[in-house]
Short mmCIF file of C-alpha atoms in Angstrom, two decimals:
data_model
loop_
_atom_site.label_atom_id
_atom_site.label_comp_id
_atom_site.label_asym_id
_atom_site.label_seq_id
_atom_site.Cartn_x
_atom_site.Cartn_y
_atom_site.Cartn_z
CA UNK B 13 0.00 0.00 0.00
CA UNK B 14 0.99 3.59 -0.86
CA UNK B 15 2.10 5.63 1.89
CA UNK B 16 3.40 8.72 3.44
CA UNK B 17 4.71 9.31 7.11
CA UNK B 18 6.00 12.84 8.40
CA UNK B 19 6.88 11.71 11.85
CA UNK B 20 7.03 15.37 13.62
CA UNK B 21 3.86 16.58 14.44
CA UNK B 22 4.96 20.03 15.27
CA UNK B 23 8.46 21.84 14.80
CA UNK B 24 8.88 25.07 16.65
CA UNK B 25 11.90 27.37 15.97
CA UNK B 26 13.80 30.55 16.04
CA UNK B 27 13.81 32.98 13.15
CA UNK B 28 16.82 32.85 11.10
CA UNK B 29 17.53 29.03 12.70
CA UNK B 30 17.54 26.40 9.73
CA UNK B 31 15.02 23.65 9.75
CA UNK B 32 14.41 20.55 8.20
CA UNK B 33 10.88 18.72 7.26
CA UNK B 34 11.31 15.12 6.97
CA UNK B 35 9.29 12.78 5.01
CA UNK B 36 9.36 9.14 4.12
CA UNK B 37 7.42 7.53 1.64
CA UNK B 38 6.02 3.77 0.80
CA UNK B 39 5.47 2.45 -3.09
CA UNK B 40 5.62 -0.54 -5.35
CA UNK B 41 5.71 1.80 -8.16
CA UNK B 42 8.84 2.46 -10.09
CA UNK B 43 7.48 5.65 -11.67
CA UNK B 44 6.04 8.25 -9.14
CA UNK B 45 6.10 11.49 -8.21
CA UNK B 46 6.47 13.35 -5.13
CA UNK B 47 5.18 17.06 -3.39
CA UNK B 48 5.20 19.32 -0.85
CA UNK B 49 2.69 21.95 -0.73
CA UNK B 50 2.04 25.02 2.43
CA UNK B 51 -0.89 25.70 4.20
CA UNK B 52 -1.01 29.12 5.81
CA UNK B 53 -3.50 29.86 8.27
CA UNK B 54 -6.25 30.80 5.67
CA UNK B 55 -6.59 27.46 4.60
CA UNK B 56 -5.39 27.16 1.22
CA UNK B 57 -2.51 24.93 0.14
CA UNK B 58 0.36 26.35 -1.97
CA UNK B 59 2.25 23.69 -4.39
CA UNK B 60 6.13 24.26 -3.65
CA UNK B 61 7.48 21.50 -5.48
CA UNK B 62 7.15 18.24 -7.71
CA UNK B 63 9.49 16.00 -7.90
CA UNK B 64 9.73 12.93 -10.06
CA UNK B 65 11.00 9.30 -9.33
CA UNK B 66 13.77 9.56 -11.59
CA UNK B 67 15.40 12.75 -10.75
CA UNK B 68 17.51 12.26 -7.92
CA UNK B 69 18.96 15.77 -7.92
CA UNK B 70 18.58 18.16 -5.12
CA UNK B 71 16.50 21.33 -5.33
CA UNK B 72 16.97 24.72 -4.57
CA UNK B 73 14.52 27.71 -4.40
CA UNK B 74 15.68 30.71 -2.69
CA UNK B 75 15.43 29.13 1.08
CA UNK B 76 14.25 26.22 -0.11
CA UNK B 77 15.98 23.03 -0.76
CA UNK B 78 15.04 19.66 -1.22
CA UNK B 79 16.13 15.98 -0.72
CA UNK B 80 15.31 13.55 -2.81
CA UNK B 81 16.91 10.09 -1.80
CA UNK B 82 15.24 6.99 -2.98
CA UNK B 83 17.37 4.73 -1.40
CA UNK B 84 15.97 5.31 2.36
CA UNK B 85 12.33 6.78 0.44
CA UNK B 86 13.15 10.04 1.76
CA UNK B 87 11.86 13.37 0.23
CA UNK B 88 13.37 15.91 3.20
CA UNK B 89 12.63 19.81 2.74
CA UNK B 90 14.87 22.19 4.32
CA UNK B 91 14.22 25.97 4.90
CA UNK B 92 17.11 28.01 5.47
CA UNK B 93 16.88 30.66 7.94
CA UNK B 94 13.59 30.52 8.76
CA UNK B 95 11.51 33.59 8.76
CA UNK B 96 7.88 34.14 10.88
CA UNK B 97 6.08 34.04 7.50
CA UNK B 98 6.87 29.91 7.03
CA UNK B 99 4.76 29.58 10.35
CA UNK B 100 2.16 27.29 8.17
CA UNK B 101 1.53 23.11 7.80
CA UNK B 102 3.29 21.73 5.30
CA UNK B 103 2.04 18.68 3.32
CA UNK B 104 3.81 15.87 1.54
CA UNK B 105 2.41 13.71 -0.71
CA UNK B 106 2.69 11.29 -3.07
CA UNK B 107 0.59 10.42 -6.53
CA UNK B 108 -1.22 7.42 -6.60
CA UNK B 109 -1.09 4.48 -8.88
CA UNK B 110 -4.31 4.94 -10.12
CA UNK B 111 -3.41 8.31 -10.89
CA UNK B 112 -5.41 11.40 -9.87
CA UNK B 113 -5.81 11.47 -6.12
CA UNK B 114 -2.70 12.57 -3.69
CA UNK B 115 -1.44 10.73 -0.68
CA UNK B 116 -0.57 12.94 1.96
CA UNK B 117 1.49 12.55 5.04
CA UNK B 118 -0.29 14.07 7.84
CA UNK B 119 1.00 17.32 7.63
CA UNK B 120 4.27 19.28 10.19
CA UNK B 121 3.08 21.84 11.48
CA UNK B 122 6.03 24.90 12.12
CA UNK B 123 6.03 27.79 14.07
CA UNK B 124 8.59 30.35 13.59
CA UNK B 125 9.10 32.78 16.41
CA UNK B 126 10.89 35.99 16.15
CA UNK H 14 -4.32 34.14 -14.24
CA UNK H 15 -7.02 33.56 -12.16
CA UNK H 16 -6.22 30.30 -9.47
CA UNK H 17 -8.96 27.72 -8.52
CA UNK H 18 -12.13 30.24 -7.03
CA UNK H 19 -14.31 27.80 -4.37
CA UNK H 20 -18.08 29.07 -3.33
CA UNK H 21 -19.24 29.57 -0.72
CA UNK H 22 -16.63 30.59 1.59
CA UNK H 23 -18.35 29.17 4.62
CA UNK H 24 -21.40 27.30 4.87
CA UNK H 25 -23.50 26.60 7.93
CA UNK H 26 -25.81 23.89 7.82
CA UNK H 27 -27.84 21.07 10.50
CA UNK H 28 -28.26 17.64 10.71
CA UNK H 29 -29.72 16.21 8.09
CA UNK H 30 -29.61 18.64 5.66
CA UNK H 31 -27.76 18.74 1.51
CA UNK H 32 -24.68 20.77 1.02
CA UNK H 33 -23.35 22.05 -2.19
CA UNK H 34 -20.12 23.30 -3.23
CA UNK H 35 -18.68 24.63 -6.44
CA UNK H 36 -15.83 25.02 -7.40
CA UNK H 37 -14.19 26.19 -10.47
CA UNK H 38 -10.88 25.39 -12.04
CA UNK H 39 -7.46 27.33 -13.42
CA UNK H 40 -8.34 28.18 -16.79
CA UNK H 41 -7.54 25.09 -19.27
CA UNK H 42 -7.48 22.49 -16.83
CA UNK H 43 -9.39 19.16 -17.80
CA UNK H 44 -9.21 17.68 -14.24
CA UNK H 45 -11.23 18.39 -10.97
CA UNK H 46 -10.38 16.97 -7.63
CA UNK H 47 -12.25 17.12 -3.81
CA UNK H 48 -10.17 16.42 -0.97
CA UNK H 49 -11.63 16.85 2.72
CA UNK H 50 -9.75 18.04 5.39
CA UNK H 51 -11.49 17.16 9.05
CA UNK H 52 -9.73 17.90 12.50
CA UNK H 53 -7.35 15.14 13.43
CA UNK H 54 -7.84 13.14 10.06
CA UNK H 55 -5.63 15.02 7.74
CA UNK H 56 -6.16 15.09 4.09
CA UNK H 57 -8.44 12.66 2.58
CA UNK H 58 -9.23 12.24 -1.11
CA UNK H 59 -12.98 12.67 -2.34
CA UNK H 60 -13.12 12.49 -5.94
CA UNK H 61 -11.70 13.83 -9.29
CA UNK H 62 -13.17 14.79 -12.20
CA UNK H 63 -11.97 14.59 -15.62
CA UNK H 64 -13.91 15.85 -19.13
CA UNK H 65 -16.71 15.59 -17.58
CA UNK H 66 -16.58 11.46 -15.80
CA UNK H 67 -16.00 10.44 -12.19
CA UNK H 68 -12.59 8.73 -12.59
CA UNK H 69 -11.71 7.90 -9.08
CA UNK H 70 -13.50 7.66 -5.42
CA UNK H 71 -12.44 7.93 -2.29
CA UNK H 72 -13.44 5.86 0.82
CA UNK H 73 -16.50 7.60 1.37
CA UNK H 74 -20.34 6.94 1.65
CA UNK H 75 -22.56 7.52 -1.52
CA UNK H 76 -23.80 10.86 0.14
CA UNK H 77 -20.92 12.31 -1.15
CA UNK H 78 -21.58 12.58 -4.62
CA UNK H 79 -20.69 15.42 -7.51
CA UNK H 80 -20.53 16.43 -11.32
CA UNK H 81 -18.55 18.26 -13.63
CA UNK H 82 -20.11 20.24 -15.95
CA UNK H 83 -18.72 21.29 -19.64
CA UNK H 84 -16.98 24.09 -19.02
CA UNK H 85 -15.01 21.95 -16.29
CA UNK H 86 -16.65 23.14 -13.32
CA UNK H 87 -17.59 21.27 -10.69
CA UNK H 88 -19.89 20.42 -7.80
CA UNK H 89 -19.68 18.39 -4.52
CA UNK H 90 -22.78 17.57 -2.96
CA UNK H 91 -22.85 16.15 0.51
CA UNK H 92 -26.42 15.01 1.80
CA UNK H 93 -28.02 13.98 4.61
CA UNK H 94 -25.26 15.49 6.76
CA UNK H 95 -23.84 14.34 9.40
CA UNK H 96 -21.63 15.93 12.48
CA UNK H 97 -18.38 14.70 11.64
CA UNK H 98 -18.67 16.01 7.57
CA UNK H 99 -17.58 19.13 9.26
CA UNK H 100 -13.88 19.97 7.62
CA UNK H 101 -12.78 21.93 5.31
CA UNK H 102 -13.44 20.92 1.79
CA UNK H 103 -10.60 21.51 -1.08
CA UNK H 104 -11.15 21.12 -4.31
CA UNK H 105 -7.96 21.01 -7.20
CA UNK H 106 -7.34 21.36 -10.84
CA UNK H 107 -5.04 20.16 -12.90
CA UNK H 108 -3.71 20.44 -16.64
CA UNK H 109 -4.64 16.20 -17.54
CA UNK H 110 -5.46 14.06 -14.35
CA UNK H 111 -4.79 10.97 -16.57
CA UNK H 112 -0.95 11.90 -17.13
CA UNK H 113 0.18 10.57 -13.41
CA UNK H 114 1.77 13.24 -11.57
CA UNK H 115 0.26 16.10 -12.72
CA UNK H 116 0.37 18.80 -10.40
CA UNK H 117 -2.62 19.58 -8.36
CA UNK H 118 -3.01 22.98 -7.84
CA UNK H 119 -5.68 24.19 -4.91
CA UNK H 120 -8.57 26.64 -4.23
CA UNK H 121 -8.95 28.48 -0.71
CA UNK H 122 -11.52 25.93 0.68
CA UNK H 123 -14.93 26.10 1.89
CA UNK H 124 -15.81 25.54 5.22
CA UNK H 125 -18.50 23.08 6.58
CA UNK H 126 -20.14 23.68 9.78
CA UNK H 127 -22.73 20.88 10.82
CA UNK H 128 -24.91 21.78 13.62
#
């Protein structure tokens, strides 16, 4: 079965501290593709990044990066000192066999303080 | 370019009662998705929508129902409502649902009260 686990619940830190969103993933499938999207309080998720099964390379955006290692099904986002305006949930998830739906992980939520 | 627009906002209804949301997607996307977001059960998938055919269902009861309509819009209609269909309800679009991995890109929600 298709799965994705974000084992911390809620990260709190200090702005300008680095922080890291882990995320491990379960599939059969050779071909997939992987996201992470932001939800800010208001509700609405924001796509930050797609990521196919075949493309191993990292990925950065600004204060973004991105780990993609398929060996340990790992799919790790990194922000890089942290500002109060990442304070959101952040989702990753993984397409389905089927195609259409998401899987999600359920969710990280992180709280910047200044 | 306009993003996915969701209507109502909020919606307030009782026991018992049909809800119906709309929702309408980016401009040249095919593909229509519902997710529902409920306290403490994450993000659940509902149903997409693609040229106009249910193409996948969630795990949910036959209440939950919906359409899409020619120009791509769509509808989720939730009836005899229940307490716990409370949640936040998302709905998606994307360029061609049937290419795997297209990205999904989301509206702002609409929120379900249930008295």
């Amino acid at each position: 079965a298709q799965k994705v686990t974000q084992a911390q619940t809620e990260i709190s830190v200090v702005e300008k501290e680095d922080v890291t969103l882990d995320c491990v993933y379960e599939t059969r499938d050779t071909t997939y593709y992987l996201f992470w999207y932001k939800q800010p309080p208001s509700g609405e998720l924001v796509f930050l990044i797609r990521r196919n099964s075949f493309d191993e390379q990292n990925e950065i955006s600004g204060r973004y990066s991105w780990n993609f290692q398929k060996s340990t099904s790992s799919f790790n986002f990194t922000i890089t000192a942290s500002q109060v305006v990442d304070s959101a949930v952040y989702f990753c998830a993984l397409s389905d066999t089927l195609g259409g739906k998401l899987i999600f992980g359920q969710g990280t939520e992180l709280s910047v303080k200044p | 370019e306009a993003g996915v627009t969701q209507s109502p906002t909020h919606l307030i209804k009782t026991r018992g009662q049909q809800a119906t949301l709309r929702c309408s997607p980016i401009s040249g996307h095919t593909s229509v998705y519902w997710y529902q977001q409920a306290l403490g059960l994450g993000l659940q998938f509902l149903l997409w929508y693609d040229e106009g055919e249910e193409r996948n269902r969630g795990n949910f009861p036959p209440r939950f129902s919906g359409r899409q309509f020619p120009n791509y819009s769509s509808e989720l209609n939730v009836n005899a409502l229940e307490l716990e269909d409370s949640a936040l309800y998302l709905c998606a679009s994307s360029l061609k649902g049937w290419l795997n991995g297209e990205t999904q890109y989301f509206g702002p929600g609409t929120r379900l009260l249930v008295l």
